[in-house]
PDB file of N, CA and C in Angstrom:
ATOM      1  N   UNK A   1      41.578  37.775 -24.311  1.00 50.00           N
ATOM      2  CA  UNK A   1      42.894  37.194 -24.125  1.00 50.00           C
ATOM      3  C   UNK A   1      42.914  35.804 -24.740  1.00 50.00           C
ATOM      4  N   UNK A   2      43.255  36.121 -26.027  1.00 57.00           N
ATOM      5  CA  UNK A   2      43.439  34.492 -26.709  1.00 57.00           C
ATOM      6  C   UNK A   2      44.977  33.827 -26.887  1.00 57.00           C
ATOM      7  N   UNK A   3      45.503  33.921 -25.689  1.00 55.00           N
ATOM      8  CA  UNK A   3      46.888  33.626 -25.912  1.00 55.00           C
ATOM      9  C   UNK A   3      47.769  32.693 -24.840  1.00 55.00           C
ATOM     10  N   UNK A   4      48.798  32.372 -25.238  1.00 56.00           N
ATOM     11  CA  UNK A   4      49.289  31.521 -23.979  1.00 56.00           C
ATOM     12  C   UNK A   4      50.355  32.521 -23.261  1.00 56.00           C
ATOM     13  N   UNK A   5      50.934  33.045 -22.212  1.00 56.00           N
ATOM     14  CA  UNK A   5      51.640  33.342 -21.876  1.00 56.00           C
ATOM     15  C   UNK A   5      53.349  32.885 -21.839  1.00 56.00           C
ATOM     16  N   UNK A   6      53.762  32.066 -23.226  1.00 59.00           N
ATOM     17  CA  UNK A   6      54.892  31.591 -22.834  1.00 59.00           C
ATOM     18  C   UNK A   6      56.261  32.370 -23.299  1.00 59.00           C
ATOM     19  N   UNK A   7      56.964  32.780 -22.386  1.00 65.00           N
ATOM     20  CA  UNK A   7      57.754  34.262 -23.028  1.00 65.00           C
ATOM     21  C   UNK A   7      58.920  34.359 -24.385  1.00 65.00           C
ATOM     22  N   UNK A   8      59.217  32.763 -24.229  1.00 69.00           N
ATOM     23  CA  UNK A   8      60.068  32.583 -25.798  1.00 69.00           C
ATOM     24  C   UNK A   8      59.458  32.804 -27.044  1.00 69.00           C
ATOM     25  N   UNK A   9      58.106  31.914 -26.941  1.00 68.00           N
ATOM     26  CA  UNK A   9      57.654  32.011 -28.129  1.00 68.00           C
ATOM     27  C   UNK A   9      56.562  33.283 -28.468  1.00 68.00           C
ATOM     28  N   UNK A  10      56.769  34.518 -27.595  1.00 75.00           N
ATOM     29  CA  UNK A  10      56.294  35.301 -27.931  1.00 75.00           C
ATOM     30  C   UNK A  10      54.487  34.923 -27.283  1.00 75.00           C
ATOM     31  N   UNK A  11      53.136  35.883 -27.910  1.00 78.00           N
ATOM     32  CA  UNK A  11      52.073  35.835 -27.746  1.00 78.00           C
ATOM     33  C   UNK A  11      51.775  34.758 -28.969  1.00 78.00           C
ATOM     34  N   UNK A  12      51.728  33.362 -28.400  1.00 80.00           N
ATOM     35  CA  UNK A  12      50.961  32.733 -29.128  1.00 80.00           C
ATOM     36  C   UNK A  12      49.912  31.944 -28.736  1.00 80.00           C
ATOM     37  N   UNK A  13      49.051  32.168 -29.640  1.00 86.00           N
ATOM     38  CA  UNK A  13      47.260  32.174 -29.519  1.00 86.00           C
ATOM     39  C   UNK A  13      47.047  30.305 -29.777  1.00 86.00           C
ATOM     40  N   UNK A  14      45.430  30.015 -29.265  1.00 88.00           N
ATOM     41  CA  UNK A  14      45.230  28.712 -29.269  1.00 88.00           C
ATOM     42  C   UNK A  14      45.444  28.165 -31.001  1.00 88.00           C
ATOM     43  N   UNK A  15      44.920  28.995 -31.700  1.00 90.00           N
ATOM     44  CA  UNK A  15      44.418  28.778 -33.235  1.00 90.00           C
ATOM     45  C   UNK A  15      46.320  28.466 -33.747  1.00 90.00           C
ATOM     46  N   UNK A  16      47.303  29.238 -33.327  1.00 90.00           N
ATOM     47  CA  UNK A  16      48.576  28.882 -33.730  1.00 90.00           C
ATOM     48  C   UNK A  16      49.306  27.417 -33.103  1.00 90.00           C
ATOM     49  N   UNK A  17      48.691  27.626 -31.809  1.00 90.00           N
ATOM     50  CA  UNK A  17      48.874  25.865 -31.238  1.00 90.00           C
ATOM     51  C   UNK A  17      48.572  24.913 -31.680  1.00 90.00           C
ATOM     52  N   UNK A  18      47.423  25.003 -32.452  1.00 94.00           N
ATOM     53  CA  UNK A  18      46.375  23.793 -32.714  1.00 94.00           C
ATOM     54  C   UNK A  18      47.291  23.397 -34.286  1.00 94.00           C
ATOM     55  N   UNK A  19      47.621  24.443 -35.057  1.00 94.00           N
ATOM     56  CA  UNK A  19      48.287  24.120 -36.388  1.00 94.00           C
ATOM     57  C   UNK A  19      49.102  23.947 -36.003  1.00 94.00           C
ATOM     58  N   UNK A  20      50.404  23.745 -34.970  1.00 92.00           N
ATOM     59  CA  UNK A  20      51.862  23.393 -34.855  1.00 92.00           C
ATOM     60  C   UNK A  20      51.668  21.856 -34.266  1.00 92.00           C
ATOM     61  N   UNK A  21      50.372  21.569 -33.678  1.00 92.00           N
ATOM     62  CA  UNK A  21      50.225  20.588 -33.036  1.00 92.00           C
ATOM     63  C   UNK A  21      49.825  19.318 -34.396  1.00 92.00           C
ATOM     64  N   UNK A  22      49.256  19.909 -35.223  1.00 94.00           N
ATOM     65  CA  UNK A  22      48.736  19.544 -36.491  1.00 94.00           C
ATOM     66  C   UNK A  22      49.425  18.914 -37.299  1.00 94.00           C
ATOM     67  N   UNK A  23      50.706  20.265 -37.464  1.00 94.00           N
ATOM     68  CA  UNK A  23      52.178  19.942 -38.192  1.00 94.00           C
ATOM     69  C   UNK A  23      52.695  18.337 -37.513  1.00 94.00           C
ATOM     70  N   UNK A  24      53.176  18.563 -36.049  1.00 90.00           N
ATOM     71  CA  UNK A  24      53.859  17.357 -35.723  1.00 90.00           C
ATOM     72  C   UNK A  24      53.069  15.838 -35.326  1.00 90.00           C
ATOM     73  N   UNK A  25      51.929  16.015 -35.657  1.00 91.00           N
ATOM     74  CA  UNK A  25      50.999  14.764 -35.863  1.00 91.00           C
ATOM     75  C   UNK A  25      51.152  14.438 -37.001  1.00 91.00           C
ATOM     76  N   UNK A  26      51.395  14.995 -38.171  1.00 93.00           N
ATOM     77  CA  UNK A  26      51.629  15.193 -39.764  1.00 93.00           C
ATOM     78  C   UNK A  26      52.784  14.218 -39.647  1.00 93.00           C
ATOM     79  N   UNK A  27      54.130  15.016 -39.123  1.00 91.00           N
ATOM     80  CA  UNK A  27      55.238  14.607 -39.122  1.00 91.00           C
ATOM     81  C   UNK A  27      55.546  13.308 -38.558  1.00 91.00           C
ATOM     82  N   UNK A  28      55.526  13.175 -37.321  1.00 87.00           N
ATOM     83  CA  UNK A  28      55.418  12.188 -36.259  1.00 87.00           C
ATOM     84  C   UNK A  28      54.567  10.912 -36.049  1.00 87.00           C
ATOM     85  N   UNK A  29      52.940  11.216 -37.009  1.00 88.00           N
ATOM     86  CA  UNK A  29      51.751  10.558 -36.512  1.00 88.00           C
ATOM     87  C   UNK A  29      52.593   9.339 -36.219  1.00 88.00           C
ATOM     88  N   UNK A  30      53.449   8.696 -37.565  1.00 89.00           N
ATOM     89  CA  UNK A  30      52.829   7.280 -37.426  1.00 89.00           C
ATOM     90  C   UNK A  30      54.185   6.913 -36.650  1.00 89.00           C
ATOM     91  N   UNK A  31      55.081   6.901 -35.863  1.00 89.00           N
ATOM     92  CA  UNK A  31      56.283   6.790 -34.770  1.00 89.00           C
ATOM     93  C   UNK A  31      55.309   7.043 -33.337  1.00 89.00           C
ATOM     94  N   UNK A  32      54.296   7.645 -33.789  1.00 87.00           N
ATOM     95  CA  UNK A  32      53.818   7.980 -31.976  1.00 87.00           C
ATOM     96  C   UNK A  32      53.454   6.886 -30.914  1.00 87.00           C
ATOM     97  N   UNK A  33      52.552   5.619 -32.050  1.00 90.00           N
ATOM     98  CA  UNK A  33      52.605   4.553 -31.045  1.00 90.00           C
ATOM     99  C   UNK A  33      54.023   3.772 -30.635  1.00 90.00           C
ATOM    100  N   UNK A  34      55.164   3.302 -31.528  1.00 93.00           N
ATOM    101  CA  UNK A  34      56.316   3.306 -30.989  1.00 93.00           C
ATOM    102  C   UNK A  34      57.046   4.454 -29.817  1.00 93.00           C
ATOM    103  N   UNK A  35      56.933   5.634 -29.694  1.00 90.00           N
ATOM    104  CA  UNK A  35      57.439   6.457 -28.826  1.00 90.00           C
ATOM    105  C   UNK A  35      56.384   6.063 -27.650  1.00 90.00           C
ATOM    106  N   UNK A  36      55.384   6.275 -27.569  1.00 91.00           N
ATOM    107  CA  UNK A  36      54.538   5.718 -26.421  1.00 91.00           C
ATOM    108  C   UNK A  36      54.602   4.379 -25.983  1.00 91.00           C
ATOM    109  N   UNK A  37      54.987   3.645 -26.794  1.00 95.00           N
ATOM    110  CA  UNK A  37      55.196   1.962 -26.461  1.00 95.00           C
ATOM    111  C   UNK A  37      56.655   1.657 -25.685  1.00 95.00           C
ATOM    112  N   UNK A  38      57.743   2.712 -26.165  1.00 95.00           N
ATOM    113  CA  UNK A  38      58.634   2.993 -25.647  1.00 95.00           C
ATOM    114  C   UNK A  38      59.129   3.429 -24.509  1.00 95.00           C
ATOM    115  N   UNK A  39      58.113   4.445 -24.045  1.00 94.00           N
ATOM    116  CA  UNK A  39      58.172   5.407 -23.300  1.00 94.00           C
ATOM    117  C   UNK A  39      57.654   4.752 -22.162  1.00 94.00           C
ATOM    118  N   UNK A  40      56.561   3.779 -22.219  1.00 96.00           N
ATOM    119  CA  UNK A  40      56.061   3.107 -21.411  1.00 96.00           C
ATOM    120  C   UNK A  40      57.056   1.704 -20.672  1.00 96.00           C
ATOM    121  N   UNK A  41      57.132   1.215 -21.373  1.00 97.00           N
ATOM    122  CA  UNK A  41      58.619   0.420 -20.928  1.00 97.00           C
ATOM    123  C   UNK A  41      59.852   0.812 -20.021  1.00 97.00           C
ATOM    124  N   UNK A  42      60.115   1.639 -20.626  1.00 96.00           N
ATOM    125  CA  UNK A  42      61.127   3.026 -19.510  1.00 96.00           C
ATOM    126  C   UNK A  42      60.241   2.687 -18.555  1.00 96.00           C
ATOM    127  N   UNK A  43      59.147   3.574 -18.614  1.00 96.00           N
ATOM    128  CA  UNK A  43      58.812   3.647 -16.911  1.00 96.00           C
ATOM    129  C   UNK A  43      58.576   2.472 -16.241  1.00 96.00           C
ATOM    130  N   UNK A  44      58.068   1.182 -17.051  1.00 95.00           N
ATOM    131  CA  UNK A  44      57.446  -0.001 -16.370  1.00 95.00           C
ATOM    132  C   UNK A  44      59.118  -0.439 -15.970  1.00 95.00           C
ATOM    133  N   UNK A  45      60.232  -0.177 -16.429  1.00 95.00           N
ATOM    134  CA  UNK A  45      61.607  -0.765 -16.087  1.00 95.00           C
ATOM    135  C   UNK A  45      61.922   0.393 -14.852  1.00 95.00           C
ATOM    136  N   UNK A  46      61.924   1.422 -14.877  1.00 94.00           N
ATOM    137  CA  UNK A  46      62.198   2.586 -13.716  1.00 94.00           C
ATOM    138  C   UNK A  46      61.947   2.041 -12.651  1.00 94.00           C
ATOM    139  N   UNK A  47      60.351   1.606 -12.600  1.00 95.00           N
ATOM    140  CA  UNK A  47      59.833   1.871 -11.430  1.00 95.00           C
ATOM    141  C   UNK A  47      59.760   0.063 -11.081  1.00 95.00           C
ATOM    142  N   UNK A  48      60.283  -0.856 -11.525  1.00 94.00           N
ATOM    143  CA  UNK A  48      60.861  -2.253 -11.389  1.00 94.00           C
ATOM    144  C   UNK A  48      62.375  -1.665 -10.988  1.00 94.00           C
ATOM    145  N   UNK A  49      63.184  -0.976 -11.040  1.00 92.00           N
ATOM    146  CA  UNK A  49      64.332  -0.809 -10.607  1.00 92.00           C
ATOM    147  C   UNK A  49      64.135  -0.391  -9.656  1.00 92.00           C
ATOM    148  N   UNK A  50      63.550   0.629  -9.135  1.00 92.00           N
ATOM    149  CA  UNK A  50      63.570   0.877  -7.718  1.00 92.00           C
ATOM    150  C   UNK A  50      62.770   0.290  -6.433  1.00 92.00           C
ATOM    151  N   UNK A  51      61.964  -0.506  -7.154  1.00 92.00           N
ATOM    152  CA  UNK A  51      61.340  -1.754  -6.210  1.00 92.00           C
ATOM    153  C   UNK A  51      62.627  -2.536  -6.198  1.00 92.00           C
ATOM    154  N   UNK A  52      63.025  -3.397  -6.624  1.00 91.00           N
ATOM    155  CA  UNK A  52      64.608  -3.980  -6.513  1.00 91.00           C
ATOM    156  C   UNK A  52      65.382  -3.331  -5.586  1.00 91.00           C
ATOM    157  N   UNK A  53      65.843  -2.148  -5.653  1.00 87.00           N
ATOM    158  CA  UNK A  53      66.834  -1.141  -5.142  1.00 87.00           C
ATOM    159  C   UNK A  53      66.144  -1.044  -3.622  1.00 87.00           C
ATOM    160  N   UNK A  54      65.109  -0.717  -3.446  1.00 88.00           N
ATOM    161  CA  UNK A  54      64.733  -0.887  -2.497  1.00 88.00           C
ATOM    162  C   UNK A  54      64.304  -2.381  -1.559  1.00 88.00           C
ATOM    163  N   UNK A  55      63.985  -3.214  -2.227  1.00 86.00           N
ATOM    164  CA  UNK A  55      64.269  -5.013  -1.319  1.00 86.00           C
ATOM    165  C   UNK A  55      65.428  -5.083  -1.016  1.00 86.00           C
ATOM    166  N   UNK A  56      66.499  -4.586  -2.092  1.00 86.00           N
ATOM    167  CA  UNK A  56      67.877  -4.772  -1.707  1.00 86.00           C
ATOM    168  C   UNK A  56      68.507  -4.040  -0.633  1.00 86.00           C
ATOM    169  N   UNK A  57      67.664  -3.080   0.107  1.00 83.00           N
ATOM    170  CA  UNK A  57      68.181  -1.958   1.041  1.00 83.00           C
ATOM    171  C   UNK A  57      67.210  -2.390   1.876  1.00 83.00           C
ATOM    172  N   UNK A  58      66.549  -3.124   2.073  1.00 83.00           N
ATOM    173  CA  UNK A  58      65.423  -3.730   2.949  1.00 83.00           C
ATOM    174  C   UNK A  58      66.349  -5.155   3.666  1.00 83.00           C
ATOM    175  N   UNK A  59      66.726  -5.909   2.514  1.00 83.00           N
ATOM    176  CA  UNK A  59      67.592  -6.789   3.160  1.00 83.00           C
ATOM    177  C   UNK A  59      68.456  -6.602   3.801  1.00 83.00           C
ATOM    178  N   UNK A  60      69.248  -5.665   3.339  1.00 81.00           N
ATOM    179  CA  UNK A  60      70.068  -5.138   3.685  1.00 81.00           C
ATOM    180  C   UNK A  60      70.139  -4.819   5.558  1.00 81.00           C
ATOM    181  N   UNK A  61      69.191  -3.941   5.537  1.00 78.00           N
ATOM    182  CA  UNK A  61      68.589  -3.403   6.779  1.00 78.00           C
ATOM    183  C   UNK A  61      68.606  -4.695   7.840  1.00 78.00           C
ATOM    184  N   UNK A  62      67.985  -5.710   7.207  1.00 77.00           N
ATOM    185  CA  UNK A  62      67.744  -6.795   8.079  1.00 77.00           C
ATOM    186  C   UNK A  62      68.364  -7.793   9.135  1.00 77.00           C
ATOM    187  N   UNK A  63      69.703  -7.852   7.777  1.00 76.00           N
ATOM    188  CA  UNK A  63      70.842  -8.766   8.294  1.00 76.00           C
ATOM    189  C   UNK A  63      71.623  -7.915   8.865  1.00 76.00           C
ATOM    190  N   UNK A  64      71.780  -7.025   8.960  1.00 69.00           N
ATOM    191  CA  UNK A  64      72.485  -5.541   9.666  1.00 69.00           C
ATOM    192  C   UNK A  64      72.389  -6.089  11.154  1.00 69.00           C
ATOM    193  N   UNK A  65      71.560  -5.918  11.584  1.00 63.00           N
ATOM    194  CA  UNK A  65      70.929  -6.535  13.216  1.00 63.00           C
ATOM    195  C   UNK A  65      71.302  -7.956  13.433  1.00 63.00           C
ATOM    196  N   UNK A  66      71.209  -9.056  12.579  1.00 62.00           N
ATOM    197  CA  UNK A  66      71.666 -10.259  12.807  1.00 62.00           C
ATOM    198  C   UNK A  66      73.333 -10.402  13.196  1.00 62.00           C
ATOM    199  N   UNK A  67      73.745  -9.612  12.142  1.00 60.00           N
ATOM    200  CA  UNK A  67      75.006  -9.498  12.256  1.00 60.00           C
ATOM    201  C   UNK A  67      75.655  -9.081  13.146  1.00 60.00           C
ATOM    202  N   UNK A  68      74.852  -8.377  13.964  1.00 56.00           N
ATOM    203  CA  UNK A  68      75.351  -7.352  15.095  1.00 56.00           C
ATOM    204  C   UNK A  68      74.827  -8.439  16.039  1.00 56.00           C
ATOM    205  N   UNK A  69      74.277  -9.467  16.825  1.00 60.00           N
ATOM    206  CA  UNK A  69      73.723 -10.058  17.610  1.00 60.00           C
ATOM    207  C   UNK A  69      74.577 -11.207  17.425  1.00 60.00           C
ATOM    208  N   UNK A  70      74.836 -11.578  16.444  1.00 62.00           N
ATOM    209  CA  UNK A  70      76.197 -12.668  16.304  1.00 62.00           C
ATOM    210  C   UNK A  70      77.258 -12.349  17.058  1.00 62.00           C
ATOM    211  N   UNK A  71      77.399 -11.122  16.639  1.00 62.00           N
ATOM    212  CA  UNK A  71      78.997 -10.385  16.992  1.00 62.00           C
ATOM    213  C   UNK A  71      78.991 -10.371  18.570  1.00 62.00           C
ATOM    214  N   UNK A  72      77.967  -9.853  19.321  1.00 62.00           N
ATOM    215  CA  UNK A  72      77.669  -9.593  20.515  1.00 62.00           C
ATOM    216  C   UNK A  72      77.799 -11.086  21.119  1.00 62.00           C
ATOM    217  N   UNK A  73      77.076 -12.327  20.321  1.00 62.00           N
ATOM    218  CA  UNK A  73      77.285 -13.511  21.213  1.00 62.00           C
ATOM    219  C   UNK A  73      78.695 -14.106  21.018  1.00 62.00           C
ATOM    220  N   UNK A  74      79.278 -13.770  20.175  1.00 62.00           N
ATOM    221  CA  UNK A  74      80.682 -14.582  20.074  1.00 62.00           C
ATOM    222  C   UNK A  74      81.689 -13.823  20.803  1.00 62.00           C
ATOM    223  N   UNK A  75      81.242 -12.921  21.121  1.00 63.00           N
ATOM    224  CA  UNK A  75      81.911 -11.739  22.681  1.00 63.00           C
ATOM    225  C   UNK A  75      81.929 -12.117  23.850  1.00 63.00           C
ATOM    226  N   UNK A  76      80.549 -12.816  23.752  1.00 65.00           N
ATOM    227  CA  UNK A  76      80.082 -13.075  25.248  1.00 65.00           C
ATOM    228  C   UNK A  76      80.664 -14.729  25.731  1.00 65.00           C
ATOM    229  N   UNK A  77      80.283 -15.288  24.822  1.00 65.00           N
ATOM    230  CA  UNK A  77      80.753 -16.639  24.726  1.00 65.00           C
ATOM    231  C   UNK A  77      82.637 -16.670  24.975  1.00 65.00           C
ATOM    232  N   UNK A  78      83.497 -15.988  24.031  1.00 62.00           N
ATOM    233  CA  UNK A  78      84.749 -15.925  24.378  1.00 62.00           C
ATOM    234  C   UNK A  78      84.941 -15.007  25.277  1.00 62.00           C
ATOM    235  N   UNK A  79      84.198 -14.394  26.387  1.00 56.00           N
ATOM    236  CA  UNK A  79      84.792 -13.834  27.300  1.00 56.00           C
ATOM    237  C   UNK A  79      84.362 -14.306  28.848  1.00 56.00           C
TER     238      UNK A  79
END
């Protein structure tokens, strides 16, 4: 069994992988460190956005309770 199981492209074998893989190193080689330099950025910005997104829902959380303990003393005080 020298083959990959993938059902579009039919039975294709390692020896046909290795030349298509060949081809787009051919094609692509020299863009690959830009696409990886790229690609890396994305994620280093992703995952800086949702650290943000999340302090901001952390704060959030925080003053939630303050706000509510204010409210409760300016109740108590005017009543």
């Amino acid at each position: 069994m020298n083959f990959v199981p993938l059902g579009f492209l039919g039975n294709i074998g390692w020896p046909e992988l290795l030349i298509i893989l060949v081809i787009v190193l051919l094609i692509f080689g020299n863009r690959l460190p830009g696409i990886g330099r790229s690609l890396g950025r994305s994620l280093t910005e992703f995952k800086s956005g949702l650290k943000e997104g999340k302090e901001e829902a952390e704060k959030k959380d925080a003053q939630a309770p303050q706000t509510a303990q204010t409210t409760e003393n300016k109740e108590q005080k005017a009543g």
